[in-house]
Amino acid sequence: MKITIEQLEFPLCVKEKITKIPKISKLHLKFIDGKNIHFDKTNLSIHEPHKIIINNNLSCLILLYL
């Protein structure tokens, strides 16, 4: 079985809106691109959403963006 992985680019407009929020500028942000995983010769595929990781010294928040 052959697997095809397609990298998706994180939307630039969402990234700009999040980084413009003043209170978030003090936090560590990490943007991870999503993926489309297709299983060839089947009707199956997996959509892995984009991830936004917001981190400070005490806690971590992971947001999923489709």
Tab-separated table of C-alpha atoms in Angstrom:
chain	number	residue	atom	x	y	z
A	1	MET	CA	0.000	0.000	0.000
A	2	LYS	CA	1.382	3.353	-1.042
A	3	ILE	CA	0.861	6.432	1.151
A	4	THR	CA	0.961	10.003	-0.159
A	5	ILE	CA	1.535	12.854	2.303
A	6	GLU	CA	0.644	16.376	1.199
A	7	GLN	CA	1.952	19.238	3.363
A	8	LEU	CA	-0.514	22.091	3.850
A	9	GLU	CA	0.711	25.647	4.338
A	10	PHE	CA	-0.509	27.480	7.433
A	11	PRO	CA	-2.823	30.372	6.420
A	12	LEU	CA	-0.881	33.621	6.617
A	13	CYS	CA	-3.946	35.737	7.467
A	14	VAL	CA	-4.635	33.688	10.626
A	15	LYS	CA	-0.983	33.838	11.664
A	16	GLU	CA	-0.948	37.643	11.301
A	17	LYS	CA	-4.170	38.091	13.292
A	18	ILE	CA	-2.902	35.977	16.191
A	19	THR	CA	0.476	37.694	16.407
A	20	LYS	CA	-1.166	41.162	16.468
A	21	ILE	CA	-2.970	40.480	19.772
A	22	PRO	CA	-1.006	42.465	22.418
A	23	LYS	CA	-1.404	40.020	25.325
A	24	ILE	CA	-0.191	37.095	23.200
A	25	SER	CA	2.988	38.893	22.164
A	26	LYS	CA	4.468	38.052	25.596
A	27	LEU	CA	3.919	34.322	25.004
A	28	HIS	CA	5.855	31.863	22.862
A	29	LEU	CA	3.944	30.930	19.698
A	30	LYS	CA	4.651	28.023	17.393
A	31	PHE	CA	2.717	27.310	14.199
A	32	ILE	CA	2.763	23.742	12.819
A	33	ASP	CA	1.469	23.032	9.314
A	34	GLY	CA	-1.219	20.421	8.736
A	35	LYS	CA	-1.101	17.410	6.423
A	36	ASN	CA	-3.337	15.445	4.100
A	37	ILE	CA	-2.470	11.744	4.139
A	38	HIS	CA	-3.897	9.698	1.257
A	39	PHE	CA	-3.849	5.905	1.013
A	40	ASP	CA	-3.548	5.109	-2.696
A	41	LYS	CA	-6.007	2.691	-4.313
A	42	THR	CA	-8.455	3.148	-1.416
A	43	ASN	CA	-11.083	5.693	-0.497
A	44	LEU	CA	-9.346	6.491	2.799
A	45	SER	CA	-7.553	9.674	3.736
A	46	ILE	CA	-6.630	11.458	6.950
A	47	HIS	CA	-6.642	15.209	7.461
A	48	GLU	CA	-4.246	16.349	10.192
A	49	PRO	CA	-5.198	19.909	11.238
A	50	HIS	CA	-2.874	22.875	11.663
A	51	LYS	CA	-1.641	23.366	15.225
A	52	ILE	CA	-0.981	26.551	17.158
A	53	ILE	CA	1.067	26.018	20.309
A	54	ILE	CA	0.893	28.844	22.851
A	55	ASN	CA	3.388	28.437	25.646
A	56	ASN	CA	4.575	30.350	28.685
A	57	ASN	CA	6.809	29.220	31.527
A	58	LEU	CA	3.988	27.519	33.432
A	59	SER	CA	1.565	26.005	30.929
A	60	CYS	CA	0.966	25.096	27.308
A	61	LEU	CA	-2.129	25.417	25.112
A	62	ILE	CA	-2.530	23.594	21.797
A	63	LEU	CA	-5.164	24.879	19.362
A	64	LEU	CA	-6.268	22.874	16.327
A	65	TYR	CA	-7.191	24.815	13.182
A	66	LEU	CA	-8.871	23.150	10.204
